[in-house]
Amino acid sequence: MLVLMAKEKAEELGIKPLATIKSYASAALDPRIMGYGPVPATRKALERAGLTVDDIDLVEANEAFAAQSLSVVRDLGFNPQIINVNGGAIALGHPVGASGARILVTLIYEMMKRDAKTGLATLCIGGGQGTAVIIER
């Protein structure tokens, strides 16, 4: 289960958040280059957070196709060792309408396991769109 709420509401209810959202962004490109949307979305999210690729400890990147995943990792300059460390959508599944929650929960629990501070979740949402969220623990 994934529950998002304002910090104030969590405090009111006595809930200790597993992670907090530091930054997020969406982007859209020409639909002919579908699959590449996470690149500009991630760049925007990093800029808004005042971070660089080197500040990210773990990445969960939704990828429907291996070639798409390879181009995103290459062009963003991420260390492949921190990407989808338990397998990605090709291995774990690509549930339409649930990918965002699956990716975020997978990222949070792996960050807890590794005591990682900063994580990035990205999604290619088809038609040239992409989104990215940076979380902290």
Coordinates of N, CA and C in Angstrom, one line a residue:
M1 N 0.8 -1.2 0.0 CA 0.0 0.0 0.0 C 0.9 1.2 0.0
L2 N 0.5 2.2 -0.7 CA 1.2 3.5 -0.8 C 0.2 4.6 -0.4
V3 N 0.7 5.4 0.6 CA -0.1 6.5 1.1 C 0.7 7.8 1.1
L4 N 0.2 8.8 0.4 CA 0.9 10.1 0.3 C 0.1 11.0 1.1
M5 N 0.8 11.9 1.9 CA 0.0 12.9 2.7 C 1.0 14.0 3.0
A6 N 0.4 15.1 3.4 CA 1.2 16.3 3.8 C 1.9 16.0 5.1
K7 N 3.1 16.6 5.3 CA 3.9 16.4 6.5 C 3.0 16.7 7.7
E8 N 2.3 17.8 7.7 CA 1.5 18.2 8.8 C 0.4 17.2 9.2
K9 N -0.2 16.5 8.2 CA -1.2 15.5 8.4 C -0.5 14.3 9.1
A10 N 0.6 13.9 8.6 CA 1.4 12.8 9.1 C 1.7 13.0 10.6
E11 N 2.1 14.3 10.9 CA 2.4 14.6 12.3 C 1.2 14.6 13.2
E12 N 0.1 15.1 12.6 CA -1.2 15.1 13.4 C -1.6 13.7 13.7
L13 N -1.4 12.7 12.8 CA -1.8 11.3 13.0 C -0.8 10.5 13.6
G14 N 0.4 11.1 13.9 CA 1.5 10.3 14.6 C 2.1 9.3 13.6
I15 N 2.1 9.6 12.4 CA 2.7 8.7 11.4 C 4.1 9.1 11.0
K16 N 5.1 8.2 11.1 CA 6.5 8.5 10.7 C 6.6 8.2 9.2
P17 N 6.9 9.2 8.4 CA 7.0 8.9 6.9 C 8.2 8.0 6.6
L18 N 8.1 7.1 5.7 CA 9.2 6.3 5.2 C 10.1 7.1 4.3
A19 N 9.6 8.1 3.6 CA 10.4 9.0 2.8 C 9.6 10.3 2.5
T20 N 10.3 11.3 2.1 CA 9.7 12.5 1.7 C 10.0 12.9 0.3
I21 N 9.1 13.6 -0.4 CA 9.4 14.0 -1.8 C 10.2 15.3 -1.7
K22 N 11.4 15.3 -2.3 CA 12.2 16.5 -2.4 C 11.9 17.3 -3.7
S23 N 11.6 16.6 -4.8 CA 11.4 17.3 -6.0 C 10.7 16.4 -7.0
Y24 N 10.0 16.9 -8.0 CA 9.4 16.1 -9.0 C 9.3 17.0 -10.3
A25 N 9.2 16.4 -11.4 CA 9.0 17.1 -12.7 C 8.4 16.2 -13.7
S26 N 7.8 16.7 -14.7 CA 7.3 16.0 -15.9 C 7.8 16.7 -17.1
A27 N 7.8 16.0 -18.2 CA 8.3 16.6 -19.5 C 7.6 15.8 -20.6
A28 N 7.6 16.5 -21.7 CA 7.0 15.9 -22.9 C 7.9 16.2 -24.1
L29 N 8.0 15.2 -25.0 CA 8.8 15.3 -26.2 C 8.0 14.9 -27.4
D30 N 8.5 15.0 -28.5 CA 7.9 14.5 -29.8 C 7.5 13.0 -29.6
P31 N 6.3 12.6 -29.8 CA 5.9 11.3 -29.6 C 6.7 10.2 -30.4
R32 N 7.4 10.7 -31.4 CA 8.2 9.8 -32.2 C 9.4 9.2 -31.4
I33 N 9.8 9.9 -30.4 CA 10.9 9.4 -29.5 C 10.4 9.0 -28.2
M34 N 9.2 8.3 -28.2 CA 8.6 7.7 -27.1 C 9.6 6.9 -26.3
G35 N 9.6 7.0 -25.0 CA 10.5 6.3 -24.1 C 11.6 7.1 -23.6
Y36 N 11.8 8.3 -24.1 CA 12.9 9.2 -23.7 C 12.5 10.3 -22.8
G37 N 11.2 10.4 -22.5 CA 10.7 11.4 -21.6 C 11.3 11.5 -20.2
P38 N 11.7 10.4 -19.6 CA 12.4 10.4 -18.3 C 13.7 11.3 -18.3
V39 N 14.3 11.4 -19.4 CA 15.6 12.2 -19.4 C 15.3 13.7 -19.1
P40 N 14.5 14.4 -19.9 CA 14.3 15.8 -19.5 C 13.5 16.0 -18.2
A41 N 12.7 15.0 -17.8 CA 12.0 15.1 -16.5 C 13.0 14.9 -15.4
T42 N 13.9 14.0 -15.5 CA 14.9 13.8 -14.5 C 15.8 15.1 -14.3
R43 N 16.2 15.6 -15.5 CA 17.1 16.8 -15.4 C 16.4 17.9 -14.7
K44 N 15.1 18.1 -15.0 CA 14.3 19.2 -14.3 C 14.2 18.9 -12.8
A45 N 13.9 17.7 -12.5 CA 13.8 17.3 -11.0 C 15.1 17.5 -10.3
L46 N 16.2 17.1 -10.9 CA 17.5 17.3 -10.3 C 17.8 18.8 -10.1
E47 N 17.5 19.6 -11.1 CA 17.7 21.1 -11.0 C 16.9 21.7 -9.9
R48 N 15.6 21.3 -9.9 CA 14.7 21.9 -8.8 C 15.2 21.5 -7.4
A49 N 15.8 20.3 -7.3 CA 16.3 19.9 -6.0 C 17.6 20.4 -5.7
G50 N 18.3 21.0 -6.7 CA 19.7 21.4 -6.4 C 20.6 20.3 -6.3
L51 N 20.4 19.2 -7.0 CA 21.2 18.0 -7.0 C 21.8 17.7 -8.4
T52 N 22.7 16.8 -8.4 CA 23.3 16.3 -9.6 C 23.1 14.7 -9.6
V53 N 23.4 14.1 -10.7 CA 23.3 12.7 -10.8 C 24.1 12.0 -9.7
D54 N 25.3 12.6 -9.4 CA 26.1 12.0 -8.4 C 25.5 12.0 -7.0
D55 N 24.5 12.8 -6.7 CA 23.8 12.8 -5.4 C 22.8 11.7 -5.2
I56 N 22.5 11.0 -6.3 CA 21.4 10.0 -6.2 C 22.1 8.6 -5.9
D57 N 21.5 8.0 -4.8 CA 22.0 6.7 -4.4 C 21.4 5.5 -5.1
L58 N 20.1 5.6 -5.4 CA 19.4 4.5 -6.1 C 18.4 5.1 -7.1
V59 N 18.2 4.3 -8.2 CA 17.2 4.7 -9.2 C 16.3 3.5 -9.5
E60 N 15.0 3.8 -9.5 CA 14.0 2.8 -10.1 C 13.5 3.5 -11.3
A61 N 13.8 2.9 -12.5 CA 13.4 3.5 -13.8 C 12.4 2.5 -14.4
N62 N 11.2 2.9 -14.7 CA 10.3 2.1 -15.4 C 10.7 2.0 -16.9
E63 N 10.8 0.8 -17.3 CA 11.2 0.6 -18.7 C 10.4 -0.5 -19.4
A64 N 9.7 -0.2 -20.4 CA 8.9 -1.2 -21.1 C 9.8 -1.9 -22.1
F65 N 10.9 -1.3 -22.5 CA 11.8 -1.9 -23.6 C 13.2 -1.7 -23.1
A66 N 14.1 -2.7 -23.3 CA 15.5 -2.6 -22.9 C 16.2 -1.4 -23.6
A67 N 16.0 -1.2 -24.9 CA 16.7 -0.2 -25.6 C 16.3 1.2 -25.0
Q68 N 15.1 1.4 -24.6 CA 14.7 2.6 -24.0 C 15.4 2.8 -22.6
S69 N 15.5 1.8 -21.8 CA 16.2 1.9 -20.6 C 17.7 2.2 -20.8
L70 N 18.3 1.6 -21.7 CA 19.8 1.8 -22.0 C 20.0 3.3 -22.4
S71 N 19.2 3.8 -23.2 CA 19.4 5.2 -23.7 C 19.2 6.2 -22.5
V72 N 18.2 6.0 -21.7 CA 18.0 6.9 -20.6 C 19.1 6.8 -19.6
V73 N 19.6 5.6 -19.2 CA 20.7 5.5 -18.3 C 22.0 6.2 -18.9
R74 N 22.3 5.9 -20.1 CA 23.4 6.4 -20.8 C 23.4 7.9 -20.9
D75 N 22.3 8.5 -21.3 CA 22.2 9.9 -21.5 C 22.1 10.7 -20.2
L76 N 21.7 10.1 -19.2 CA 21.7 10.8 -17.9 C 23.0 10.6 -17.1
G77 N 23.8 9.7 -17.5 CA 25.1 9.5 -16.9 C 25.1 8.7 -15.6
F78 N 24.0 7.9 -15.4 CA 24.0 7.2 -14.1 C 24.9 6.0 -14.1
N79 N 25.4 5.6 -13.0 CA 26.1 4.4 -12.8 C 25.1 3.2 -12.9
P80 N 25.2 2.3 -13.9 CA 24.3 1.2 -14.1 C 24.1 0.4 -12.8
Q81 N 25.1 0.4 -11.9 CA 25.0 -0.4 -10.7 C 23.9 0.0 -9.7
I82 N 23.4 1.3 -9.9 CA 22.3 1.8 -9.0 C 21.0 1.8 -9.6
I83 N 20.8 1.3 -10.8 CA 19.6 1.3 -11.6 C 18.8 0.0 -11.4
N84 N 17.6 0.0 -11.0 CA 16.7 -1.2 -10.9 C 17.5 -2.4 -10.3
V85 N 18.0 -2.2 -9.1 CA 18.9 -3.2 -8.5 C 18.2 -4.6 -8.3
N86 N 16.9 -4.6 -8.3 CA 16.2 -5.9 -8.1 C 15.5 -6.3 -9.4
G87 N 15.9 -5.7 -10.5 CA 15.2 -5.9 -11.8 C 14.2 -4.8 -12.0
G88 N 13.9 -4.6 -13.3 CA 13.0 -3.5 -13.6 C 11.6 -4.1 -14.1
A89 N 10.9 -3.2 -14.9 CA 9.6 -3.6 -15.4 C 9.6 -4.8 -16.3
I90 N 10.7 -5.0 -17.0 CA 10.8 -6.2 -17.9 C 10.8 -7.4 -17.1
A91 N 11.5 -7.4 -15.9 CA 11.6 -8.6 -15.1 C 10.4 -8.7 -14.1
L92 N 10.0 -7.6 -13.5 CA 9.0 -7.6 -12.4 C 7.6 -7.4 -12.9
G93 N 7.4 -6.9 -14.1 CA 6.1 -6.6 -14.6 C 5.9 -5.1 -14.8
H94 N 4.9 -4.8 -15.7 CA 4.7 -3.4 -16.1 C 3.2 -3.2 -16.0
P95 N 2.7 -3.1 -14.7 CA 1.2 -3.0 -14.6 C 0.7 -1.6 -14.9
V96 N 0.0 -1.5 -16.0 CA -0.5 -0.2 -16.4 C -1.4 0.3 -15.3
G97 N -1.2 1.6 -14.9 CA -2.0 2.2 -13.9 C -1.5 2.0 -12.5
A98 N -0.5 1.1 -12.4 CA 0.1 0.8 -11.0 C 1.6 0.9 -11.0
S99 N 2.2 1.2 -12.2 CA 3.7 1.3 -12.3 C 4.3 2.3 -11.3
G100 N 3.6 3.5 -11.3 CA 4.2 4.5 -10.4 C 4.3 4.1 -8.9
A101 N 3.2 3.5 -8.4 CA 3.2 3.0 -7.1 C 4.2 1.9 -6.9
R102 N 4.2 0.9 -7.8 CA 5.2 -0.2 -7.7 C 6.6 0.3 -7.7
I103 N 6.9 1.2 -8.5 CA 8.3 1.8 -8.6 C 8.7 2.5 -7.3
L104 N 7.8 3.4 -6.9 CA 8.1 4.2 -5.7 C 8.2 3.3 -4.4
V105 N 7.3 2.3 -4.3 CA 7.4 1.4 -3.1 C 8.7 0.6 -3.2
T106 N 9.0 0.1 -4.3 CA 10.3 -0.7 -4.5 C 11.5 0.1 -4.2
L107 N 11.5 1.4 -4.6 CA 12.6 2.3 -4.3 C 12.7 2.6 -2.8
I108 N 11.6 2.9 -2.2 CA 11.6 3.2 -0.8 C 12.2 2.0 0.1
Y109 N 11.7 0.8 -0.2 CA 12.1 -0.3 0.6 C 13.6 -0.7 0.3
E110 N 14.0 -0.5 -0.9 CA 15.5 -0.8 -1.2 C 16.3 0.3 -0.5
M111 N 15.9 1.5 -0.5 CA 16.6 2.6 0.2 C 16.7 2.3 1.7
M112 N 15.6 1.8 2.3 CA 15.7 1.4 3.7 C 16.7 0.3 3.9
K113 N 16.6 -0.7 3.0 CA 17.5 -1.9 3.1 C 19.0 -1.5 3.1
R114 N 19.3 -0.5 2.2 CA 20.7 -0.1 2.0 C 21.1 1.1 2.8
D115 N 20.1 1.7 3.6 CA 20.3 2.9 4.3 C 20.7 4.1 3.3
A116 N 20.1 4.1 2.2 CA 20.4 5.1 1.2 C 19.6 6.4 1.6
K117 N 20.2 7.5 1.2 CA 19.5 8.8 1.5 C 18.6 9.4 0.4
T118 N 19.1 9.3 -0.8 CA 18.4 10.0 -1.9 C 18.1 9.0 -3.0
G119 N 16.9 9.0 -3.5 CA 16.5 8.1 -4.6 C 15.7 8.8 -5.7
L120 N 15.7 8.2 -6.8 CA 15.0 8.7 -8.0 C 14.1 7.7 -8.6
A121 N 12.8 8.0 -8.8 CA 11.9 7.1 -9.6 C 11.5 7.8 -10.8
T122 N 11.6 7.1 -12.0 CA 11.2 7.7 -13.2 C 10.2 6.8 -14.0
L123 N 9.4 7.4 -14.8 CA 8.4 6.7 -15.6 C 8.4 7.3 -17.0
C124 N 8.4 6.4 -18.0 CA 8.1 6.8 -19.3 C 6.6 6.6 -19.4
I125 N 5.8 7.6 -19.7 CA 4.4 7.4 -19.7 C 3.7 7.4 -21.1
G126 N 4.6 7.1 -22.1 CA 4.1 6.9 -23.4 C 3.8 8.2 -24.1
G127 N 3.8 8.1 -25.4 CA 3.5 9.3 -26.2 C 4.6 10.4 -26.1
G128 N 5.8 10.1 -25.6 CA 6.8 11.1 -25.5 C 6.9 11.7 -24.1
Q129 N 6.0 11.3 -23.2 CA 6.0 11.9 -21.9 C 6.9 11.2 -20.9
G130 N 7.3 11.9 -19.9 CA 8.1 11.3 -18.8 C 7.9 12.0 -17.5
T131 N 8.1 11.4 -16.4 CA 8.0 12.0 -15.1 C 9.1 11.4 -14.2
A132 N 9.5 12.2 -13.2 CA 10.6 11.8 -12.3 C 10.2 12.4 -10.9
V133 N 10.6 11.7 -9.9 CA 10.4 12.1 -8.5 C 11.6 11.8 -7.7
I134 N 12.1 12.7 -7.0 CA 13.3 12.5 -6.1 C 12.8 12.4 -4.7
I135 N 13.2 11.4 -4.0 CA 12.8 11.2 -2.6 C 14.0 11.1 -1.7
E136 N 13.7 11.5 -0.4 CA 14.8 11.4 0.6 C 14.3 10.6 1.8
R137 N 15.2 10.0 2.5 CA 14.9 9.3 3.7 C 15.7 9.9 4.8

